[in-house]
XYZ file of C-alpha atoms in Angstrom:
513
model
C 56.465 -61.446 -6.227
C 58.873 -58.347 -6.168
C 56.674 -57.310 -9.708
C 53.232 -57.413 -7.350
C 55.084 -55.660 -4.885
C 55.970 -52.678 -6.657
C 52.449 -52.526 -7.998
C 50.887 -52.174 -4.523
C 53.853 -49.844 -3.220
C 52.533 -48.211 -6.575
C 48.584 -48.047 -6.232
C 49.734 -47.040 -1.822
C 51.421 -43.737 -3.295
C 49.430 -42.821 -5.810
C 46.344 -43.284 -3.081
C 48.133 -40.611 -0.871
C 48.831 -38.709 -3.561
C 45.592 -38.543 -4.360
C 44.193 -37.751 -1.019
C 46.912 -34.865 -0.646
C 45.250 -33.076 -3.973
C 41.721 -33.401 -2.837
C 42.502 -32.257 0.313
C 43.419 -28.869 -1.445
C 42.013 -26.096 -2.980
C 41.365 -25.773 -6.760
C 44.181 -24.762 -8.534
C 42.134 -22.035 -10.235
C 40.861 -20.707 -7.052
C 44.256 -21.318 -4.978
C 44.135 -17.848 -4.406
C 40.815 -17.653 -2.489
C 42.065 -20.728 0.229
C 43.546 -18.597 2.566
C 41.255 -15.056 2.310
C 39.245 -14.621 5.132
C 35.693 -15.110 4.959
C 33.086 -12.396 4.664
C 30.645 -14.690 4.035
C 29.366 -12.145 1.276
C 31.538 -12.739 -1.913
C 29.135 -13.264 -4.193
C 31.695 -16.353 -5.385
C 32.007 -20.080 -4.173
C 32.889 -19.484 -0.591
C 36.249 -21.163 0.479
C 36.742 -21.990 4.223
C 40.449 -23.017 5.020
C 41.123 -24.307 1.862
C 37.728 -26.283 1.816
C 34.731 -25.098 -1.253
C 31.577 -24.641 0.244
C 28.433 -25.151 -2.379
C 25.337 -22.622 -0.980
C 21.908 -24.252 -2.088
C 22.545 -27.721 -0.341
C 19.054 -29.489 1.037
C 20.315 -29.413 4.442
C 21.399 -25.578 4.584
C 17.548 -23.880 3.851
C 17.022 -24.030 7.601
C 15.087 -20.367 7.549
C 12.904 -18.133 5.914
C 11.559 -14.237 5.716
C 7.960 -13.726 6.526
C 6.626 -10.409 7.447
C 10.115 -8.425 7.739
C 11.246 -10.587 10.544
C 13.691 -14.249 10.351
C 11.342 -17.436 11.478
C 12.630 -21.331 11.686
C 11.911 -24.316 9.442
C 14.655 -26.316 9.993
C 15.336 -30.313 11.183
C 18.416 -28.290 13.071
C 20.991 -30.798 11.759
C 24.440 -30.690 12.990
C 23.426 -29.894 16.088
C 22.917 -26.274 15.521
C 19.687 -26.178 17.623
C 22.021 -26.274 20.545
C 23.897 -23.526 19.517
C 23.325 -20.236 21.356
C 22.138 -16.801 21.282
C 22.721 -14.086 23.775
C 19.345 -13.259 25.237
C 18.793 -10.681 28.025
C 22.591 -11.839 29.131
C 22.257 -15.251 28.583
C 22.890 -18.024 26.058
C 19.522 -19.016 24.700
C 19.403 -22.113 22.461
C 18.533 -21.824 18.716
C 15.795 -24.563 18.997
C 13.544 -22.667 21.686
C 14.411 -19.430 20.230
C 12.587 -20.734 16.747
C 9.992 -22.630 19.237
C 9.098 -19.153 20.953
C 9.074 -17.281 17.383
C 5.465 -19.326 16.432
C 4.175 -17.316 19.163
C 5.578 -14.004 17.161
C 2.519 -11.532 16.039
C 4.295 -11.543 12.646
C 4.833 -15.258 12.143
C 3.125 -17.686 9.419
C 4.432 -20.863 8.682
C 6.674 -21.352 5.459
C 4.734 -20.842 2.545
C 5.843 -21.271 -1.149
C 8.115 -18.276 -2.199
C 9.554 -17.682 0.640
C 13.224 -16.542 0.335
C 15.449 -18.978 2.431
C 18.374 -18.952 3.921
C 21.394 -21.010 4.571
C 21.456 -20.307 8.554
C 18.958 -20.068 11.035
C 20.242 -17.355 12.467
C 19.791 -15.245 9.874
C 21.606 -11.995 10.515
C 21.754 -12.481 13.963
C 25.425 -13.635 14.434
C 27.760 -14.256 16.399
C 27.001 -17.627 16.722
C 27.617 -21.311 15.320
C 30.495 -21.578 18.190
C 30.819 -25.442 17.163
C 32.509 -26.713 13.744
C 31.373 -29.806 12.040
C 34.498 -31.856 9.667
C 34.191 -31.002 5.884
C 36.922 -32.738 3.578
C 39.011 -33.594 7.155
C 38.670 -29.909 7.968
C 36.924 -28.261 11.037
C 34.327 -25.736 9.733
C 31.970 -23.359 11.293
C 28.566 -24.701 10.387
C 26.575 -22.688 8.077
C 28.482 -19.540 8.539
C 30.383 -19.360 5.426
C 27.759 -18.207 3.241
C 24.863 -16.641 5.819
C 22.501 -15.866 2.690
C 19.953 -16.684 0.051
C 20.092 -20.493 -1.066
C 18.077 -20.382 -3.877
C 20.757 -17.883 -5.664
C 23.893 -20.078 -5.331
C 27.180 -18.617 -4.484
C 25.929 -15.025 -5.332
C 23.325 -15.491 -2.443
C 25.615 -14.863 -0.175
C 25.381 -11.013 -0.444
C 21.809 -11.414 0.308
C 21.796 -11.402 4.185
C 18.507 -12.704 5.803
C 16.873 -10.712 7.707
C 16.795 -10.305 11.959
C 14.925 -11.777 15.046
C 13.009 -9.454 16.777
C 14.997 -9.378 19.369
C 13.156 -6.872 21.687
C 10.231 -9.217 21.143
C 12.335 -11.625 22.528
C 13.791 -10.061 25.496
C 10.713 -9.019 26.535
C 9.608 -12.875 26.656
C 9.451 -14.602 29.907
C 11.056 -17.648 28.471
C 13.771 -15.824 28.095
C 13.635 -14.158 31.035
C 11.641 -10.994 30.172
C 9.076 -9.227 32.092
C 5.504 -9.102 29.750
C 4.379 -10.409 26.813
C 5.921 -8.153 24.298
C 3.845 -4.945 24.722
C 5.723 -3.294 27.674
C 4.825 0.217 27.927
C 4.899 0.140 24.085
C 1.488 1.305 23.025
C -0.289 0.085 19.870
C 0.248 2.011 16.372
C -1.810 5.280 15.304
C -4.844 3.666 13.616
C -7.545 5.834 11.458
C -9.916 5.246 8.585
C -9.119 6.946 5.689
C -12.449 5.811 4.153
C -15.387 5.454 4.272
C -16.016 8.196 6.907
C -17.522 7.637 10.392
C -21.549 7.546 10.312
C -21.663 7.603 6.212
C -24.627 6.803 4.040
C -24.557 4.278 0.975
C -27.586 3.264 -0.727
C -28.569 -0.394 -0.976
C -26.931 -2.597 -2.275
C -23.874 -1.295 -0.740
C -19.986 -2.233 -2.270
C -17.686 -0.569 -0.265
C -13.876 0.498 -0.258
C -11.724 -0.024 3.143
C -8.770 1.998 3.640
C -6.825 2.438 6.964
C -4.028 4.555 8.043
C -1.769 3.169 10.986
C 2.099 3.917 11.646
C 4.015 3.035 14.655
C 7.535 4.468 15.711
C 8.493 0.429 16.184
C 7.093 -0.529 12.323
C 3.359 -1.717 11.779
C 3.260 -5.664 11.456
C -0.268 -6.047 9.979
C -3.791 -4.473 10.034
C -6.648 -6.798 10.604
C -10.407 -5.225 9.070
C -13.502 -7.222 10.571
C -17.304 -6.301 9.767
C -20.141 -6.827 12.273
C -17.156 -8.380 14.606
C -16.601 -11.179 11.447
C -12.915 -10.939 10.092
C -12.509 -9.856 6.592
C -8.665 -10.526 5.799
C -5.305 -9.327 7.140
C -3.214 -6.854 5.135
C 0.776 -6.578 6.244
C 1.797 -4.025 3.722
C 0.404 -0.353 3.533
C -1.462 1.120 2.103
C -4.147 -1.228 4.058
C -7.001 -1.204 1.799
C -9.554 -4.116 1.363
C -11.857 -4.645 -1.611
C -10.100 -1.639 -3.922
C -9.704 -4.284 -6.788
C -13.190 -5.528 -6.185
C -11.540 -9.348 -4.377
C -13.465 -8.760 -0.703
C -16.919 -10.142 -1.075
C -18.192 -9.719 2.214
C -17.832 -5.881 1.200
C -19.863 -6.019 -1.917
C -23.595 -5.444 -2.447
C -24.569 -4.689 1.440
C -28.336 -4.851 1.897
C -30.112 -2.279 4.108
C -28.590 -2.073 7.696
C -26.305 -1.018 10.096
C -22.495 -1.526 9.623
C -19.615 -1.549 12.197
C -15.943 -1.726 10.603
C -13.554 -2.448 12.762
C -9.477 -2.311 12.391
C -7.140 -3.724 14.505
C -3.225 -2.841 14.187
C -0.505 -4.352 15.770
C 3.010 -3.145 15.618
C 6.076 -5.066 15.469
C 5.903 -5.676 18.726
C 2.869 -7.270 19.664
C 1.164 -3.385 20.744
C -2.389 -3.713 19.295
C -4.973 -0.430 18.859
C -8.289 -0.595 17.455
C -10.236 1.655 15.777
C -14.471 1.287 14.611
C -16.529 3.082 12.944
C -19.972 3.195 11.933
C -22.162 3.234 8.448
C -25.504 2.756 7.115
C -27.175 1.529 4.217
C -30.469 2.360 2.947
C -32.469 2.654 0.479
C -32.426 5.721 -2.432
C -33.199 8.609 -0.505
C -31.898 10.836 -3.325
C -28.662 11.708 -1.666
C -27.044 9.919 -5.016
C -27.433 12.571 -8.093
C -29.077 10.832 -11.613
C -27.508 12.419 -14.157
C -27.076 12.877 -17.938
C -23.455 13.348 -19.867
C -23.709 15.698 -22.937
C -20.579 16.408 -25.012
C -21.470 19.833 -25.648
C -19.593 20.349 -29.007
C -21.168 17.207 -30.561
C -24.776 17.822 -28.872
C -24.541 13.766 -28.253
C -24.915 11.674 -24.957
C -22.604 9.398 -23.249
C -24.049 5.978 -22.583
C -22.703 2.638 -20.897
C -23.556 0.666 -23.686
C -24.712 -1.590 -20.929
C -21.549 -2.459 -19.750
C -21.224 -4.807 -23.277
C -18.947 -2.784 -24.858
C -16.615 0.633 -24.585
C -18.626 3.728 -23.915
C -19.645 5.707 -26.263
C -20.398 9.815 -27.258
C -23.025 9.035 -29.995
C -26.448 9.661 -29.019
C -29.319 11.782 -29.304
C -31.382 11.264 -26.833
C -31.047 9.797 -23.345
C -32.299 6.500 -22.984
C -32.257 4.082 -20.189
C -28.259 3.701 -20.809
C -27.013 7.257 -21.007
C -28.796 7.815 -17.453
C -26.090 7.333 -14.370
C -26.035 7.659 -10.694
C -23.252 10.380 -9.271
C -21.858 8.952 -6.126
C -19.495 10.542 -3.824
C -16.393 8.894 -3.513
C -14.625 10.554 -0.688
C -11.838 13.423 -0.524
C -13.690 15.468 -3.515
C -14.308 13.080 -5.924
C -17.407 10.860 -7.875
C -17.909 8.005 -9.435
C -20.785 7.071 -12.097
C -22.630 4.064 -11.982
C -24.367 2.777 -15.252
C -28.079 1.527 -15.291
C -26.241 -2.296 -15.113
C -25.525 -1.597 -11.677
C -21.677 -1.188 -12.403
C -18.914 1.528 -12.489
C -17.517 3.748 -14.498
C -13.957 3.073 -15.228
C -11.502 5.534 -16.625
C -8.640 2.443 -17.475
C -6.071 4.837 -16.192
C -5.827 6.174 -19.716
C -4.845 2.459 -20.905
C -7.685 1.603 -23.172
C -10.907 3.215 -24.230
C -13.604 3.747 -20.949
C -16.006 0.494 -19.589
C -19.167 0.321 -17.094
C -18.240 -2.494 -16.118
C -16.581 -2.415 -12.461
C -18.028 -4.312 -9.622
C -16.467 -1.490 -6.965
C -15.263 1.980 -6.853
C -11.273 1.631 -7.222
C -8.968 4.416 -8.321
C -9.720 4.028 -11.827
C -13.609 5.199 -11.130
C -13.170 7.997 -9.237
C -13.278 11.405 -11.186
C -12.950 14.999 -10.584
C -15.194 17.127 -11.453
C -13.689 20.885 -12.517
C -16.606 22.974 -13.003
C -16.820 25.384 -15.880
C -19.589 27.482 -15.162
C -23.288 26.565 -15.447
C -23.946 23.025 -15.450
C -20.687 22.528 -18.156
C -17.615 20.440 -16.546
C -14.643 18.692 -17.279
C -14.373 15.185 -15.810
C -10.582 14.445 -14.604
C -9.624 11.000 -14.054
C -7.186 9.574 -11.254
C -4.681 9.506 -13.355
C -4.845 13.395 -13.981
C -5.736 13.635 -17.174
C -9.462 14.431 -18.540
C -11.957 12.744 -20.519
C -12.525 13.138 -24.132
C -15.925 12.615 -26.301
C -13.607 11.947 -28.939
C -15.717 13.879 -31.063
C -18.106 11.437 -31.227
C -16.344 8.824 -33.870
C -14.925 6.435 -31.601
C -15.356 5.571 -28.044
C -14.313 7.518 -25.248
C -10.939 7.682 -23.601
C -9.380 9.716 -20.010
C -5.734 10.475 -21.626
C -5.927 14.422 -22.541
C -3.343 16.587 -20.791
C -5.341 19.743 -21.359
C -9.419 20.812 -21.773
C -10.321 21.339 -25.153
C -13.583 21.282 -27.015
C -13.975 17.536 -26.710
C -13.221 17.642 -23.066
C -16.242 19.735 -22.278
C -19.504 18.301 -20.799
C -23.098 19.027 -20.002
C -24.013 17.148 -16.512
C -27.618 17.532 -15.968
C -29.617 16.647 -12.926
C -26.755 17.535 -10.310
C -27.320 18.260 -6.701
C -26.505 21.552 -6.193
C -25.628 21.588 -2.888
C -23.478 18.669 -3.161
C -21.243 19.875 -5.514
C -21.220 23.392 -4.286
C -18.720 22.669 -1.716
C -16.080 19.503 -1.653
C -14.063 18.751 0.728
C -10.580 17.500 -0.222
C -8.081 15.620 1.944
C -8.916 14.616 6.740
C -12.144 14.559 7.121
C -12.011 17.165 10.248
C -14.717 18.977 10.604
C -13.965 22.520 9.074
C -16.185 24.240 7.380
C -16.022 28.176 5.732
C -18.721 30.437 4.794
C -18.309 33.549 2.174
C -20.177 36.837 2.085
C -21.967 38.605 0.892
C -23.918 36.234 -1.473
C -23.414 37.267 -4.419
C -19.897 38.776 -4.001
C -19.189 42.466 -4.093
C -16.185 44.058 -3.680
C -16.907 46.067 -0.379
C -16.742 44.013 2.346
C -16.206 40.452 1.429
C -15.143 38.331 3.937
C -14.940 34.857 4.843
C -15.577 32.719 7.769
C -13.361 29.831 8.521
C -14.559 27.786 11.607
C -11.857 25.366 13.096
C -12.437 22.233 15.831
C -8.236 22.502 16.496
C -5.180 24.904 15.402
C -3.268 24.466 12.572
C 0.067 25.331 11.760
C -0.239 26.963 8.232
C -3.091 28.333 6.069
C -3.459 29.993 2.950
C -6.480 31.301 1.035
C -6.752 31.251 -2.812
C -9.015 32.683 -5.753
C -8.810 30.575 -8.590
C -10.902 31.447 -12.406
C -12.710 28.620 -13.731
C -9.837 27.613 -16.116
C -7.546 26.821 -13.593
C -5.690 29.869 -13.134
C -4.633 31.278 -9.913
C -5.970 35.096 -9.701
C -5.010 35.747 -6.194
C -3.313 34.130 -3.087
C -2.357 34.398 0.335
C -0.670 33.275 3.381
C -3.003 33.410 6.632
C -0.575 31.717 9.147
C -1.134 29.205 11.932
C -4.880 29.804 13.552
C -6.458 28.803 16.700
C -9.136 27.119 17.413
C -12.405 28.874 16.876
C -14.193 30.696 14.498
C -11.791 33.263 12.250
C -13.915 36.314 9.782
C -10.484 37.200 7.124
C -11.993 40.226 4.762
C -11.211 38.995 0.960
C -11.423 43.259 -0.149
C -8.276 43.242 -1.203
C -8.607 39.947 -2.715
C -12.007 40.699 -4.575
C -10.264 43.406 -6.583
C -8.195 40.820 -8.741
C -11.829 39.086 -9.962
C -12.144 41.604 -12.855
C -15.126 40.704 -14.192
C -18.593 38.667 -12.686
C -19.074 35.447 -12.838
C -18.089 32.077 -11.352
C -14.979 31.952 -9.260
C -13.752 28.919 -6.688
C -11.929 29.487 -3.253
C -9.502 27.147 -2.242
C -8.695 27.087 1.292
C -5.954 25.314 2.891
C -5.683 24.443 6.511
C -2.206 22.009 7.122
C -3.258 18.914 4.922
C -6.982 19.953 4.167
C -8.082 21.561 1.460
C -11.305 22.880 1.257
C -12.652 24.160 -2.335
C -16.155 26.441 -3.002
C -18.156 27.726 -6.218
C -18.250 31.350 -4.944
C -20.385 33.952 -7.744
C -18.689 37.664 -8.154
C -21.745 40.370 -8.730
């Protein structure tokens, strides 16, 4: 009896023994029990002694979508009751998340969305009650307010905010509107294509659109004849530029509306529509013929089958292209397939074999007197015939013998004068025609003022023969004599003009006598 006795007395204080060690911290972390928490330690997070474990099933209560913090939680341990302060009073978690679906940035939870271990977010103070961990009292969820899918080193990754001016402004909450206030909508334009322009049947088209707002842009929506296209929430806003928007591609004969409608953090919405057409060849697209003028051979598509080539004599069906402006000064080809030239950013040898005009098919061209160019790529280097022996690449830093062409069959007066960068209306006008060097002048007409100006005389390798400053100019029509600038162009020829007016730039072919 007095030998089962002991045993129990035994197994009694070895149970509260063991209670009193589980009840403390690690011995390797003893150090950590007692440091206060900062909730961003980028360790296992200790809480009075007690080891908190980020990445538990019931701590991803909320998630990032669109910059802002939104709810999917089943608010266990109460923490839908507790409270926010909202326009000066306590607003619970659960209708806060509730109102949030109504947010103009929400989505639901999608796969890949970071979570996070509070549904808060970053919006503490908060979690005023305590739930009991290991016999402790513990602040729910605040010990480690970060990413769960990171473990302990999630907790530097805060979450991100409520809106909370959204919210105020709610009349759940006590606010006075539906979000908008006397915030206006964000500063909406169309980059391209221009108001009113002209494509020839069938149409595929690029969308980009500009829009900023002081309060942060939430998302840009692009519709087409009043039928939605998709939403883009990240600038640059640009639909169909990697050829995935069908209802852009291959427009038959009509008349187009495009329509873009912004709306900034804050639930302000502007609109902004414009207007296109497409018909059928009217000749405003150039045919043309590419002649590497070193080698005496064409360029052809190889009918989109293969990489282009340099290699042949005469100009068949495939070494025949369509010029096609591209906006802000540059072309693009398209092949007898019916697709696009593509430079590969310098990657891999030249295709015609793109669907739509991205940034890899639009080219420069820098003219080099006659009907002889070089063709410059986005990426900024220029195309090279390669001499013929292999197919052609866009990689050359510099314009050599194999970066020279013969383009045949351009329109004149389309590439006489490009317009680079807003499409305001300005226009200039030089005289006399040809160029002397008594009175020269030119004539720059402007819709509005602008700040700076400069006007520039530049050979047809590039080089900068004479500049100047011209100041901020009024609206109106301006004549600026170019005497003094004539006397730099020593000898006759072909010269271009580059004027600048703030962000425009306006170049012209301009012939000295």
């Amino acid at each position: 009896m007095k030998r089962k006795l002991f045993i129990l007395k035994f197994l009694a204080l070895l149970f509260v023994v063991n209670i009193s060690i589980a009840q403390q911290p690690s011995p390797t972390n003893s150090s950590k029990a007692n440091v206060e928490d900062t909730g961003c330690t980028g360790q296992d997070t200790f809480d009075q002694g007690v080891r908190i474990v980020p990445n538990a099933n019931s701590w991803k209560d909320s998630y990032q979508a669109n910059g802002f913090c939104f709810c999917n939680s089943s608010f266990d341990h109460g923490v839908g009751n507790f409270k926010i302060d909202i326009n000066g009073q306590g607003r619970n978690i659960k209708d806060i998340c509730d109102e949030l679906k109504k947010h103009p940035s929400y989505r639901d939870l999608a796969n890949g969305d970071p979570r996070y271990n509070t549904i808060q977010c970053g919006n503490e103070p908060g979690h005023d009650d305590a739930i009991t961990i290991q016999g402790k009292r513990i602040k729910d969820e605040k010990v480690c307010p970060g990413r769960v899918d990171q473990g302990s080193k999630g907790c530097q990754c805060k979450g991100p905010k409520f809106d909370m001016d959204w919210l105020s402004s709610r009349p759940r909450f006590g606010g006075d509107g539906d979000g908008n206030g006397d915030n206006t909508g964000p500063n909406t334009s169309f980059t391209t294509p221009s108001n009113n322009a002209s494509f020839s049947a069938p149409a595929t088209i690029e969308a980009i659109v500009t829009a900023t707002d002081s309060d942060g842009v939430s998302n840009v929506r692009l519709y087409l004849n009043d039928s939605f296209i998709r939403q883009e929430n990240v600038s640059p806003y640009t639909w169909n530029n990697n050829n995935q928007d069908n209802a852009l591609k291959n427009l038959g004969e009509g008349n187009y509306t495009l329509r873009a409608e912004a709306t900034d953090s804050k639930g302000a919405k502007t609109t902004k529509t414009i207007s296109f057409t497409v018909g059928n060849d009217n000749g405003t697209d150039d045919f043309v013929t590419i002649l590497g003028q070193s080698i005496n051979k064409y360029v052809s598509s190889e009918g989109g089958t293969r990489t282009m080539q340099a290699n042949r004599n005469n100009a068949g069906t495939d070494e025949q292209f369509i010029m096609e402006s591209a906006g802000n000064g540059t072309v693009s080809f398209k092949g007898s397939n019916g697709k696009y030239v593509s430079s590969e950013n310098g990657g891999k040898p030249m295709n015609c074999n793109r669907n739509a005009v991205g940034s890899w098919e639009k080219f420069t061209l820098e003219s080099l007197g006659g009907d002889l160019y070089a063709i410059k790529g986005n990426n900024g280097k220029y195309v090279s015939h390669e001499n013929g022996n292999k197919a052609i690449n866009c990689n050359r830093n510099a314009i050599g013998d194999w970066e020279k062409f013969v383009i045949s069959g351009l329109n004149s007066n389309r590439i006489n004068e490009i317009v680079k960068g807003s499409k305001a209306s300005y226009s200039i006008s030089v005289y006399p025609v040809p160029l002397t060097l008594d009175n020269a002048s030119i004539t720059i007409s402007l819709p509005q003022k602008v700040s700076y100006s400069s006007i520039e005389i530049i050979d047809l390798k590039g080089n900068s023969i004479a500049k100047k400053n011209t100041g901020a100019m009024e609206s109106g029509t301006k004549s600026i004599s170019l005497d003094d600038m004539g006397r730099s162009m020593q000898s006759s020829g072909l010269y271009i003009i580059k004027v600048q007016l703030d962000n425009t730039i306006i170049t012209k072919k301009i012939a000295k006598q």
